[in-house]
mmCIF file of C-alpha atoms and ligand atoms in Angstrom:
data_model
loop_
_atom_site.group_PDB
_atom_site.id
_atom_site.type_symbol
_atom_site.label_atom_id
_atom_site.label_comp_id
_atom_site.label_asym_id
_atom_site.label_seq_id
_atom_site.Cartn_x
_atom_site.Cartn_y
_atom_site.Cartn_z
ATOM 1 C CA UNK A 11 0.000 0.000 0.000
ATOM 2 C CA UNK A 12 1.141 3.545 -0.774
ATOM 3 C CA UNK A 13 2.604 5.546 2.071
ATOM 4 C CA UNK A 14 2.794 9.312 2.521
ATOM 5 C CA UNK A 15 4.862 11.264 4.966
ATOM 6 C CA UNK A 16 2.804 12.763 7.757
ATOM 7 C CA UNK A 17 3.386 16.455 7.040
ATOM 8 C CA UNK A 18 6.929 17.509 7.958
ATOM 9 C CA UNK A 19 7.543 14.445 10.185
ATOM 10 C CA UNK A 20 9.597 11.327 9.457
ATOM 11 C CA UNK A 21 6.531 9.078 9.875
ATOM 12 C CA UNK A 22 5.466 7.399 6.650
ATOM 13 C CA UNK A 23 1.832 6.378 7.023
ATOM 14 C CA UNK A 24 -0.095 4.050 4.733
ATOM 15 C CA UNK A 25 -2.992 5.944 3.176
ATOM 16 C CA UNK A 26 -5.373 3.774 5.171
ATOM 17 C CA UNK A 27 -4.959 3.750 8.944
ATOM 18 C CA UNK A 28 -6.985 1.387 11.121
ATOM 19 C CA UNK A 29 -9.544 3.198 13.302
ATOM 20 C CA UNK A 30 -10.409 1.434 16.541
ATOM 21 C CA UNK A 31 -13.218 3.445 18.128
ATOM 22 C CA UNK A 32 -15.764 0.621 17.674
ATOM 23 C CA UNK A 33 -13.245 -1.829 19.140
ATOM 24 C CA UNK A 34 -13.751 0.023 22.444
ATOM 25 C CA UNK A 35 -17.182 -1.670 22.531
ATOM 26 C CA UNK A 36 -20.232 -0.633 24.537
ATOM 27 C CA UNK A 37 -21.025 0.385 28.107
ATOM 28 C CA UNK A 38 -20.119 4.076 27.824
ATOM 29 C CA UNK A 39 -21.730 7.178 26.346
ATOM 30 C CA UNK A 40 -20.132 6.929 22.886
ATOM 31 C CA UNK A 41 -19.949 3.151 22.612
ATOM 32 C CA UNK A 42 -20.765 1.028 19.582
ATOM 33 C CA UNK A 43 -22.621 -1.790 21.357
ATOM 34 C CA UNK A 44 -21.059 -5.100 22.429
ATOM 35 C CA UNK A 45 -17.787 -6.047 20.747
ATOM 36 C CA UNK A 46 -15.976 -9.384 20.986
ATOM 37 C CA UNK A 47 -12.314 -8.736 21.906
ATOM 38 C CA UNK A 48 -11.123 -11.870 20.073
ATOM 39 C CA UNK A 49 -12.694 -10.503 16.898
ATOM 40 C CA UNK A 50 -11.075 -7.134 17.575
ATOM 41 C CA UNK A 51 -7.613 -8.719 17.874
ATOM 42 C CA UNK A 52 -8.233 -10.681 14.666
ATOM 43 C CA UNK A 53 -9.287 -7.440 12.938
ATOM 44 C CA UNK A 54 -6.095 -5.677 14.023
ATOM 45 C CA UNK A 55 -3.944 -8.633 12.890
ATOM 46 C CA UNK A 56 -5.750 -8.761 9.543
ATOM 47 C CA UNK A 57 -5.234 -5.025 9.021
ATOM 48 C CA UNK A 58 -1.499 -5.371 9.666
ATOM 49 C CA UNK A 59 -1.234 -8.464 7.445
ATOM 50 C CA UNK A 60 -2.923 -6.466 4.673
ATOM 51 C CA UNK A 61 -0.140 -3.871 4.907
ATOM 52 C CA UNK A 62 -1.708 -1.139 7.060
ATOM 53 C CA UNK A 63 1.152 0.346 9.057
ATOM 54 C CA UNK A 64 -0.600 2.511 11.643
ATOM 55 C CA UNK A 65 -3.415 2.338 14.149
ATOM 56 C CA UNK A 66 -5.446 5.185 15.612
ATOM 57 C CA UNK A 67 -6.806 4.662 19.111
ATOM 58 C CA UNK A 68 -7.689 6.708 22.225
ATOM 59 C CA UNK A 69 -8.025 6.201 25.977
ATOM 60 C CA UNK A 70 -11.641 7.380 25.661
ATOM 61 C CA UNK A 71 -12.615 4.434 23.419
ATOM 62 C CA UNK A 72 -14.195 2.039 25.908
ATOM 63 C CA UNK A 73 -12.542 3.986 28.756
ATOM 64 C CA UNK A 74 -9.115 2.399 28.372
ATOM 65 C CA UNK A 75 -10.439 -0.850 26.944
ATOM 66 C CA UNK A 76 -9.572 -0.147 23.301
ATOM 67 C CA UNK A 77 -5.938 0.690 24.074
ATOM 68 C CA UNK A 78 -5.685 -2.511 26.129
ATOM 69 C CA UNK A 79 -7.029 -4.590 23.222
ATOM 70 C CA UNK A 80 -4.606 -2.880 20.804
ATOM 71 C CA UNK A 81 -1.774 -3.693 23.257
ATOM 72 C CA UNK A 82 -2.865 -7.352 23.386
ATOM 73 C CA UNK A 83 -2.990 -7.543 19.603
ATOM 74 C CA UNK A 84 0.538 -6.148 19.253
ATOM 75 C CA UNK A 85 2.113 -8.470 21.832
ATOM 76 C CA UNK A 86 4.640 -10.721 20.103
ATOM 77 C CA UNK A 87 4.150 -9.127 16.647
ATOM 78 C CA UNK A 88 7.480 -8.741 14.857
ATOM 79 C CA UNK A 89 6.483 -5.753 12.715
ATOM 80 C CA UNK A 90 4.871 -3.264 15.041
ATOM 81 C CA UNK A 91 2.715 -0.541 13.448
ATOM 82 C CA UNK A 92 2.953 3.130 14.274
ATOM 83 C CA UNK A 93 0.596 3.973 17.120
ATOM 84 C CA UNK A 94 -1.439 7.159 17.258
ATOM 85 C CA UNK A 95 -3.355 7.773 20.456
ATOM 86 C CA UNK A 96 -4.889 10.749 22.211
ATOM 87 C CA UNK A 97 -5.402 12.646 25.459
ATOM 88 C CA UNK A 98 -7.777 15.147 26.991
ATOM 89 C CA UNK A 99 -10.817 13.057 27.860
ATOM 90 C CA UNK A 100 -10.927 11.739 31.456
ATOM 91 C CA UNK A 101 -13.557 9.714 33.288
ATOM 92 C CA UNK A 102 -14.576 8.968 36.855
ATOM 93 C CA UNK A 103 -16.150 5.993 38.643
ATOM 94 C CA UNK A 104 -19.508 6.911 37.035
ATOM 95 C CA UNK A 105 -17.884 6.116 33.617
ATOM 96 C CA UNK A 106 -18.804 9.586 32.327
ATOM 97 C CA UNK A 107 -16.244 11.367 30.145
ATOM 98 C CA UNK A 108 -15.209 14.950 30.842
ATOM 99 C CA UNK A 109 -12.697 17.252 29.121
ATOM 100 C CA UNK A 110 -9.374 17.737 30.953
ATOM 101 C CA UNK A 111 -6.211 19.321 29.558
ATOM 102 C CA UNK A 112 -4.260 20.361 32.649
ATOM 103 C CA UNK A 113 -0.537 19.451 32.647
ATOM 104 C CA UNK A 114 -0.866 16.974 35.527
ATOM 105 C CA UNK A 115 -3.685 15.134 33.743
ATOM 106 C CA UNK A 116 -1.738 14.893 30.484
ATOM 107 C CA UNK A 117 1.394 13.534 32.175
ATOM 108 C CA UNK A 118 -0.685 10.833 33.883
ATOM 109 C CA UNK A 119 -2.509 10.019 30.633
ATOM 110 C CA UNK A 120 0.725 9.475 28.676
ATOM 111 C CA UNK A 121 1.980 6.913 31.213
ATOM 112 C CA UNK A 122 -1.397 5.150 31.374
ATOM 113 C CA UNK A 123 -1.513 4.854 27.558
ATOM 114 C CA UNK A 124 2.063 3.520 27.363
ATOM 115 C CA UNK A 125 1.150 0.838 29.922
ATOM 116 C CA UNK A 126 -2.124 -0.186 28.261
ATOM 117 C CA UNK A 127 -0.527 -0.269 24.801
ATOM 118 C CA UNK A 128 2.562 -2.113 26.068
ATOM 119 C CA UNK A 129 4.943 0.156 24.139
ATOM 120 C CA UNK A 130 7.882 2.325 25.176
ATOM 121 C CA UNK A 131 7.046 5.248 22.912
ATOM 122 C CA UNK A 132 3.916 6.664 21.260
ATOM 123 C CA UNK A 133 4.531 7.643 17.630
ATOM 124 C CA UNK A 134 1.787 10.268 17.392
ATOM 125 C CA UNK A 135 0.084 11.791 20.437
ATOM 126 C CA UNK A 136 -3.012 13.880 19.736
ATOM 127 C CA UNK A 137 -5.165 16.240 21.778
ATOM 128 C CA UNK A 138 -8.610 14.658 21.318
ATOM 129 C CA UNK A 139 -10.713 17.855 21.498
ATOM 130 C CA UNK A 140 -9.821 21.535 22.065
ATOM 131 C CA UNK A 141 -11.761 21.461 25.326
ATOM 132 C CA UNK A 142 -11.643 23.150 27.769
ATOM 133 C CA UNK A 143 -10.521 25.671 25.175
ATOM 134 C CA UNK A 144 -8.733 27.894 27.697
ATOM 135 C CA UNK A 145 -6.429 24.965 28.567
ATOM 136 C CA UNK A 146 -5.085 24.149 25.078
ATOM 137 C CA UNK A 147 -1.832 26.094 25.545
ATOM 138 C CA UNK A 148 -1.143 24.375 28.879
ATOM 139 C CA UNK A 149 -1.815 20.965 27.327
ATOM 140 C CA UNK A 150 0.436 21.680 24.361
ATOM 141 C CA UNK A 151 3.232 22.890 26.620
ATOM 142 C CA UNK A 152 2.959 19.662 28.647
ATOM 143 C CA UNK A 153 2.987 17.549 25.483
ATOM 144 C CA UNK A 154 6.087 19.395 24.210
ATOM 145 C CA UNK A 155 7.829 18.408 27.461
ATOM 146 C CA UNK A 156 6.835 14.774 26.953
ATOM 147 C CA UNK A 157 8.181 14.831 23.364
ATOM 148 C CA UNK A 158 11.507 16.080 24.775
ATOM 149 C CA UNK A 159 11.448 13.265 27.367
ATOM 150 C CA UNK A 160 11.254 10.690 24.536
ATOM 151 C CA UNK A 161 7.913 9.071 25.437
ATOM 152 C CA UNK A 162 6.210 10.660 22.399
ATOM 153 C CA UNK A 163 7.701 11.091 18.920
ATOM 154 C CA UNK A 164 5.301 13.638 17.401
ATOM 155 C CA UNK A 165 2.329 15.633 18.618
ATOM 156 C CA UNK A 166 -0.858 16.436 16.740
ATOM 157 C CA UNK A 167 -4.395 17.647 17.349
ATOM 158 C CA UNK A 168 -7.920 16.484 16.561
ATOM 159 C CA UNK A 169 -10.986 18.652 15.987
ATOM 160 C CA UNK A 170 -8.989 21.919 16.166
ATOM 161 C CA UNK A 171 -9.758 24.849 13.874
ATOM 162 C CA UNK A 172 -7.121 27.037 12.233
ATOM 163 C CA UNK A 173 -7.146 29.733 14.901
ATOM 164 C CA UNK A 174 -6.690 27.134 17.665
ATOM 165 C CA UNK A 175 -3.744 25.596 15.776
ATOM 166 C CA UNK A 176 -2.208 29.068 15.358
ATOM 167 C CA UNK A 177 -2.427 29.582 19.136
ATOM 168 C CA UNK A 178 -0.358 26.482 19.948
ATOM 169 C CA UNK A 179 2.101 26.445 17.028
ATOM 170 C CA UNK A 180 4.561 28.893 18.644
ATOM 171 C CA UNK A 181 4.826 26.546 21.664
ATOM 172 C CA UNK A 182 5.705 23.393 19.693
ATOM 173 C CA UNK A 183 5.331 22.408 16.008
ATOM 174 C CA UNK A 184 2.023 20.730 15.148
ATOM 175 C CA UNK A 185 2.681 17.488 13.255
ATOM 176 C CA UNK A 186 -0.863 16.617 12.222
ATOM 177 C CA UNK A 187 -4.551 17.359 12.464
ATOM 178 C CA UNK A 188 -7.320 14.794 12.685
ATOM 179 C CA UNK A 189 -10.633 16.290 11.530
ATOM 180 C CA UNK A 190 -13.882 14.609 10.503
ATOM 181 C CA UNK A 191 -14.122 14.398 6.715
ATOM 182 C CA UNK A 192 -16.575 12.529 4.537
ATOM 183 C CA UNK A 193 -19.049 13.313 1.759
ATOM 184 C CA UNK A 194 -21.502 14.320 4.503
ATOM 185 C CA UNK A 195 -19.133 16.481 6.592
ATOM 186 C CA UNK A 196 -17.034 18.812 4.439
ATOM 187 C CA UNK A 197 -16.315 21.786 6.735
ATOM 188 C CA UNK A 198 -12.524 21.355 6.508
ATOM 189 C CA UNK A 199 -12.389 22.086 2.798
ATOM 190 C CA UNK A 200 -12.682 25.881 3.080
ATOM 191 C CA UNK A 201 -9.941 26.755 5.550
ATOM 192 C CA UNK A 202 -8.286 23.856 7.388
ATOM 193 C CA UNK A 203 -7.022 21.819 4.411
ATOM 194 C CA UNK A 204 -5.421 24.796 2.579
ATOM 195 C CA UNK A 205 -3.832 25.894 5.884
ATOM 196 C CA UNK A 206 -2.365 22.410 6.488
ATOM 197 C CA UNK A 207 -0.968 22.315 2.946
ATOM 198 C CA UNK A 208 0.649 25.711 3.452
ATOM 199 C CA UNK A 209 2.153 24.719 6.833
ATOM 200 C CA UNK A 210 3.058 21.150 5.748
ATOM 201 C CA UNK A 211 0.929 19.686 8.552
ATOM 202 C CA UNK A 212 -0.251 16.096 8.068
ATOM 203 C CA UNK A 213 -3.995 15.442 7.762
ATOM 204 C CA UNK A 214 -5.574 12.159 8.862
ATOM 205 C CA UNK A 215 -9.331 12.219 8.272
ATOM 206 C CA UNK A 216 -11.713 10.431 10.600
ATOM 207 C CA UNK A 217 -15.110 8.793 9.934
ATOM 208 C CA UNK A 218 -14.591 8.673 6.134
ATOM 209 C CA UNK A 219 -17.575 6.289 5.839
ATOM 210 C CA UNK A 220 -19.606 8.430 8.265
ATOM 211 C CA UNK A 221 -19.576 5.672 10.911
ATOM 212 C CA UNK A 222 -20.757 3.061 8.404
ATOM 213 C CA UNK A 223 -23.532 5.114 6.768
ATOM 214 C CA UNK A 224 -21.525 5.387 3.547
ATOM 215 C CA UNK A 225 -20.847 1.660 3.194
ATOM 216 C CA UNK A 226 -24.129 0.938 1.422
ATOM 217 C CA UNK A 227 -24.942 -1.593 4.127
ATOM 218 C CA UNK A 228 -26.922 0.597 6.506
ATOM 219 C CA UNK A 229 -30.697 0.324 6.236
ATOM 220 C CA UNK A 230 -33.546 1.534 8.464
ATOM 221 C CA UNK A 231 -33.957 -2.068 9.652
ATOM 222 C CA UNK A 232 -30.278 -2.290 10.624
ATOM 223 C CA UNK A 233 -30.511 1.004 12.553
ATOM 224 C CA UNK A 234 -33.611 -0.247 14.405
ATOM 225 C CA UNK A 235 -31.525 -3.232 15.524
ATOM 226 C CA UNK A 236 -28.573 -1.201 16.850
ATOM 227 C CA UNK A 237 -27.688 -2.155 20.438
ATOM 228 C CA UNK A 238 -29.009 0.230 23.092
ATOM 229 C CA UNK A 239 -25.465 1.398 23.802
ATOM 230 C CA UNK A 240 -24.598 2.013 20.151
ATOM 231 C CA UNK A 241 -24.336 5.824 20.147
ATOM 232 C CA UNK A 242 -25.236 5.932 16.440
ATOM 233 C CA UNK A 243 -28.911 5.569 17.447
ATOM 234 C CA UNK A 244 -28.665 9.184 18.682
ATOM 235 C CA UNK A 245 -26.496 10.511 15.822
ATOM 236 C CA UNK A 246 -28.519 12.988 13.695
ATOM 237 C CA UNK A 247 -27.008 11.517 10.488
ATOM 238 C CA UNK A 248 -28.746 8.218 11.379
ATOM 239 C CA UNK A 249 -32.064 9.943 12.231
ATOM 240 C CA UNK A 250 -34.714 11.705 10.146
ATOM 241 C CA UNK A 251 -34.717 14.064 8.364
ATOM 242 C CA UNK A 252 -31.023 13.511 7.455
ATOM 243 C CA UNK A 253 -31.287 9.725 7.255
ATOM 244 C CA UNK A 254 -33.714 9.905 4.360
ATOM 245 C CA UNK A 255 -31.357 12.163 2.399
ATOM 246 C CA UNK A 256 -28.328 10.021 3.294
ATOM 247 C CA UNK A 257 -29.923 6.744 2.150
ATOM 248 C CA UNK A 258 -31.090 8.435 -1.043
ATOM 249 C CA UNK A 259 -27.532 9.633 -1.736
ATOM 250 C CA UNK A 260 -26.133 6.140 -1.164
ATOM 251 C CA UNK A 261 -28.753 4.271 -3.186
ATOM 252 C CA UNK A 262 -29.390 6.682 -6.059
ATOM 253 C CA UNK A 263 -25.948 8.235 -6.604
ATOM 254 C CA UNK A 264 -23.124 6.318 -4.908
ATOM 255 C CA UNK A 265 -24.193 2.736 -5.589
ATOM 256 C CA UNK A 266 -24.336 3.129 -9.412
ATOM 257 C CA UNK A 267 -21.006 5.009 -9.459
ATOM 258 C CA UNK A 268 -19.377 2.349 -7.281
ATOM 259 C CA UNK A 269 -20.706 -0.432 -9.519
ATOM 260 C CA UNK A 270 -19.498 1.334 -12.658
ATOM 261 C CA UNK A 271 -16.000 1.533 -11.133
ATOM 262 C CA UNK A 272 -16.110 -2.055 -9.845
ATOM 263 C CA UNK A 273 -15.850 -0.900 -6.263
ATOM 264 C CA UNK A 274 -18.098 -1.078 -3.240
ATOM 265 C CA UNK A 275 -19.807 2.008 -1.803
ATOM 266 C CA UNK A 276 -17.439 1.893 1.211
ATOM 267 C CA UNK A 277 -14.388 1.887 -1.078
ATOM 268 C CA UNK A 278 -15.865 4.782 -3.080
ATOM 269 C CA UNK A 279 -16.433 6.813 0.101
ATOM 270 C CA UNK A 280 -12.803 6.388 1.180
ATOM 271 C CA UNK A 281 -11.394 7.029 -2.313
ATOM 272 C CA UNK A 282 -13.439 10.259 -2.373
ATOM 273 C CA UNK A 283 -11.775 11.411 0.876
ATOM 274 C CA UNK A 284 -8.312 10.493 -0.387
ATOM 275 C CA UNK A 285 -8.821 12.451 -3.639
ATOM 276 C CA UNK A 286 -7.721 15.585 -1.764
ATOM 277 C CA UNK A 287 -3.959 16.143 -2.124
ATOM 278 C CA UNK A 288 -3.727 17.559 1.432
ATOM 279 C CA UNK A 289 -4.848 14.221 2.836
ATOM 280 C CA UNK A 290 -2.102 12.045 4.334
ATOM 281 C CA UNK A 291 -4.476 9.193 5.138
ATOM 282 C CA UNK A 292 -8.018 8.175 5.955
ATOM 283 C CA UNK A 293 -8.656 6.503 9.308
ATOM 284 C CA UNK A 294 -10.920 3.622 8.439
ATOM 285 C CA UNK A 295 -12.861 1.983 11.260
ATOM 286 C CA UNK A 296 -13.433 -1.772 11.376
ATOM 287 C CA UNK A 297 -14.655 -4.243 13.977
ATOM 288 C CA UNK A 298 -14.421 -7.453 11.967
ATOM 289 C CA UNK A 299 -11.603 -8.739 9.701
ATOM 290 C CA UNK A 300 -13.926 -8.879 6.679
ATOM 291 C CA UNK A 301 -14.628 -5.161 6.946
ATOM 292 C CA UNK A 302 -11.008 -4.068 6.666
ATOM 293 C CA UNK A 303 -10.414 -6.705 3.964
ATOM 294 C CA UNK A 304 -13.053 -4.890 1.937
ATOM 295 C CA UNK A 305 -12.075 -1.312 2.665
ATOM 296 C CA UNK A 306 -8.350 -1.743 2.161
ATOM 297 C CA UNK A 307 -8.926 -2.616 -1.505
ATOM 298 C CA UNK A 308 -9.474 -0.091 -4.308
ATOM 299 C CA UNK A 309 -9.992 2.758 -1.842
ATOM 300 C CA UNK A 310 -6.775 4.525 -2.797
ATOM 301 C CA UNK A 311 -7.677 4.569 -6.504
ATOM 302 C CA UNK A 312 -8.190 7.881 -8.333
ATOM 303 C CA UNK A 313 -11.850 8.400 -9.256
ATOM 304 C CA UNK A 314 -12.895 9.549 -12.752
ATOM 305 C CA UNK A 315 -13.561 13.297 -13.019
ATOM 306 C CA UNK A 316 -17.123 12.872 -14.294
ATOM 307 C CA UNK A 317 -18.007 10.691 -11.304
ATOM 308 C CA UNK A 318 -16.538 13.290 -8.942
ATOM 309 C CA UNK A 319 -18.744 15.927 -10.634
ATOM 310 C CA UNK A 320 -21.823 13.726 -10.258
ATOM 311 C CA UNK A 321 -21.092 13.213 -6.551
ATOM 312 C CA UNK A 322 -20.483 16.927 -6.056
ATOM 313 C CA UNK A 323 -23.778 17.776 -7.756
ATOM 314 C CA UNK A 324 -25.689 15.254 -5.585
ATOM 315 C CA UNK A 325 -24.048 16.644 -2.427
ATOM 316 C CA UNK A 326 -25.005 20.205 -3.428
ATOM 317 C CA UNK A 327 -28.626 19.185 -3.929
ATOM 318 C CA UNK A 328 -28.597 17.380 -0.557
ATOM 319 C CA UNK A 329 -27.198 20.524 1.110
ATOM 320 C CA UNK A 330 -29.816 22.778 -0.509
ATOM 321 C CA UNK A 331 -32.521 20.425 0.602
ATOM 322 C CA UNK A 332 -31.228 20.577 4.225
ATOM 323 C CA UNK A 333 -31.068 24.387 4.113
ATOM 324 C CA UNK A 334 -34.575 24.722 2.683
ATOM 325 C CA UNK A 335 -36.163 22.767 5.563
HETATM 326 N N1 LIG B 415 -10.469 12.296 16.835
HETATM 327 C C1 LIG B 415 -11.761 12.122 16.917
HETATM 328 O O1 LIG B 415 -12.487 12.901 17.547
HETATM 329 C C2 LIG B 415 -12.372 10.940 16.209
HETATM 330 C C3 LIG B 415 -13.769 10.867 16.057
HETATM 331 C C4 LIG B 415 -14.289 9.784 15.344
HETATM 332 C C5 LIG B 415 -13.436 8.809 14.852
HETATM 333 N N2 LIG B 415 -12.078 8.880 15.051
HETATM 334 C C6 LIG B 415 -11.154 7.844 14.547
HETATM 335 O O2 LIG B 415 -11.455 7.566 13.190
HETATM 336 C C7 LIG B 415 -11.770 6.196 13.038
HETATM 337 C C8 LIG B 415 -12.732 5.988 11.894
HETATM 338 O O3 LIG B 415 -13.958 6.632 12.137
HETATM 339 P P1 LIG B 415 -15.280 5.837 12.576
HETATM 340 O O4 LIG B 415 -14.897 4.522 13.147
HETATM 341 O O5 LIG B 415 -16.089 6.802 13.359
HETATM 342 O O6 LIG B 415 -16.094 5.677 11.236
HETATM 343 P P2 LIG B 415 -15.905 5.004 9.808
HETATM 344 O O7 LIG B 415 -14.527 4.572 9.577
HETATM 345 O O8 LIG B 415 -16.516 5.974 8.885
HETATM 346 O O9 LIG B 415 -16.869 3.741 9.960
HETATM 347 C C9 LIG B 415 -16.481 2.617 10.695
HETATM 348 C C10 LIG B 415 -17.667 1.688 10.920
HETATM 349 O O10 LIG B 415 -18.292 1.346 9.697
HETATM 350 C C11 LIG B 415 -18.692 -0.034 9.701
HETATM 351 N N3 LIG B 415 -17.890 -0.688 8.636
HETATM 352 C C12 LIG B 415 -16.561 -0.648 8.432
HETATM 353 N N4 LIG B 415 -16.202 -1.339 7.335
HETATM 354 C C13 LIG B 415 -17.328 -1.818 6.831
HETATM 355 C C14 LIG B 415 -17.614 -2.614 5.700
HETATM 356 N N5 LIG B 415 -16.637 -3.035 4.883
HETATM 357 N N6 LIG B 415 -18.897 -2.942 5.468
HETATM 358 C C15 LIG B 415 -19.877 -2.510 6.289
HETATM 359 N N7 LIG B 415 -19.678 -1.757 7.383
HETATM 360 C C16 LIG B 415 -18.417 -1.414 7.644
HETATM 361 C C17 LIG B 415 -18.322 -0.591 11.072
HETATM 362 O O11 LIG B 415 -19.429 -0.446 11.971
HETATM 363 P P3 LIG B 415 -20.675 -1.490 12.032
HETATM 364 O O12 LIG B 415 -20.186 -2.810 11.554
HETATM 365 O O13 LIG B 415 -21.081 -1.482 13.456
HETATM 366 O O14 LIG B 415 -21.737 -0.867 11.147
HETATM 367 C C18 LIG B 415 -17.206 0.350 11.511
HETATM 368 O O15 LIG B 415 -17.050 0.419 12.888
HETATM 369 C C19 LIG B 415 -12.276 5.785 14.437
HETATM 370 O O16 LIG B 415 -12.288 4.380 14.604
HETATM 371 C C20 LIG B 415 -11.304 6.522 15.292
HETATM 372 O O17 LIG B 415 -10.055 5.839 15.327
HETATM 373 C C21 LIG B 415 -11.551 9.947 15.707
#
């Protein structure tokens, strides 16, 4: 699989990274319902065997559980992938997440992640959310110290806007940003992507298949069967009125284009994200080996211009329809 350097860093990431949010399982506010850990380990092994060379995780995913499962999967593996994890979301005995970016919290989080992951160094350490916003400079200063200590190789941010990145850049160079980006969430196109290109900051896009909606396999029946602790049941993209528009986009526009290009809808959705030159990689979530087997194929192919125009036109009509409601 093709690799790209992550902005100005020496990390060469495959254009598909494995996303592990769903591997955190259920039992917390942003869970994905029950998840079998054996299947999760098999999924991680399959991703690595298919050539994916980096994994994105976070302490928040399953409240430490996801990092532990990633650590188990990596035990004894000869070729270890790059590990990207995060900080800035803490939880108490009530299992509720809260934002926390104070220096003391960050220092504790780094050590806890290293232990759960069973590694001596974290390749990419990312602030999960710019919240509390008044603490981002303190967090970044703490992270810069940890980079100097050797426990972290590079530091990046998730969900930051350009002005927030500009606030922390003088403290320590920003290696990467991790924003949401899919056909349904395109906010980064106007300002963030051009800024990252100009500053040579790596971009790793999350939820490229909009949490499974853009795989062509989500139906109203499937949504009705989501586990009670699958947070997607509360996600507006999976609820009316957006759901109707989203299923129409998938069935009327994306499915025929995917078929014409001998791809699946999921592969088309990822290829669409990777069409942007600013994009280092797409973080592709999977919870079963078969899912990553599918999405790793064809999704780095260039899409024909006329198909890109057709998708753009359909997305514009969808947007107008949302605005007119
Ligand atoms: N920094 C942040 O704030 C942030 C936020 C969100 C995500 N992320 C990262 O980005 C990663 C990717 O985003 P994501 O997991 O939200 O969404 P995604 O990659 O758009 O979708 C992943 C989900 O789609 C379904 N899926 C995957 N492959 C499939 C296939 N071949 N056929 C059918 N269904 C398939 C699976 O769920 P089901 O099988 O249950 O349908 C899977 O969990 C996350 O795992 C996480 O590492 C970061």
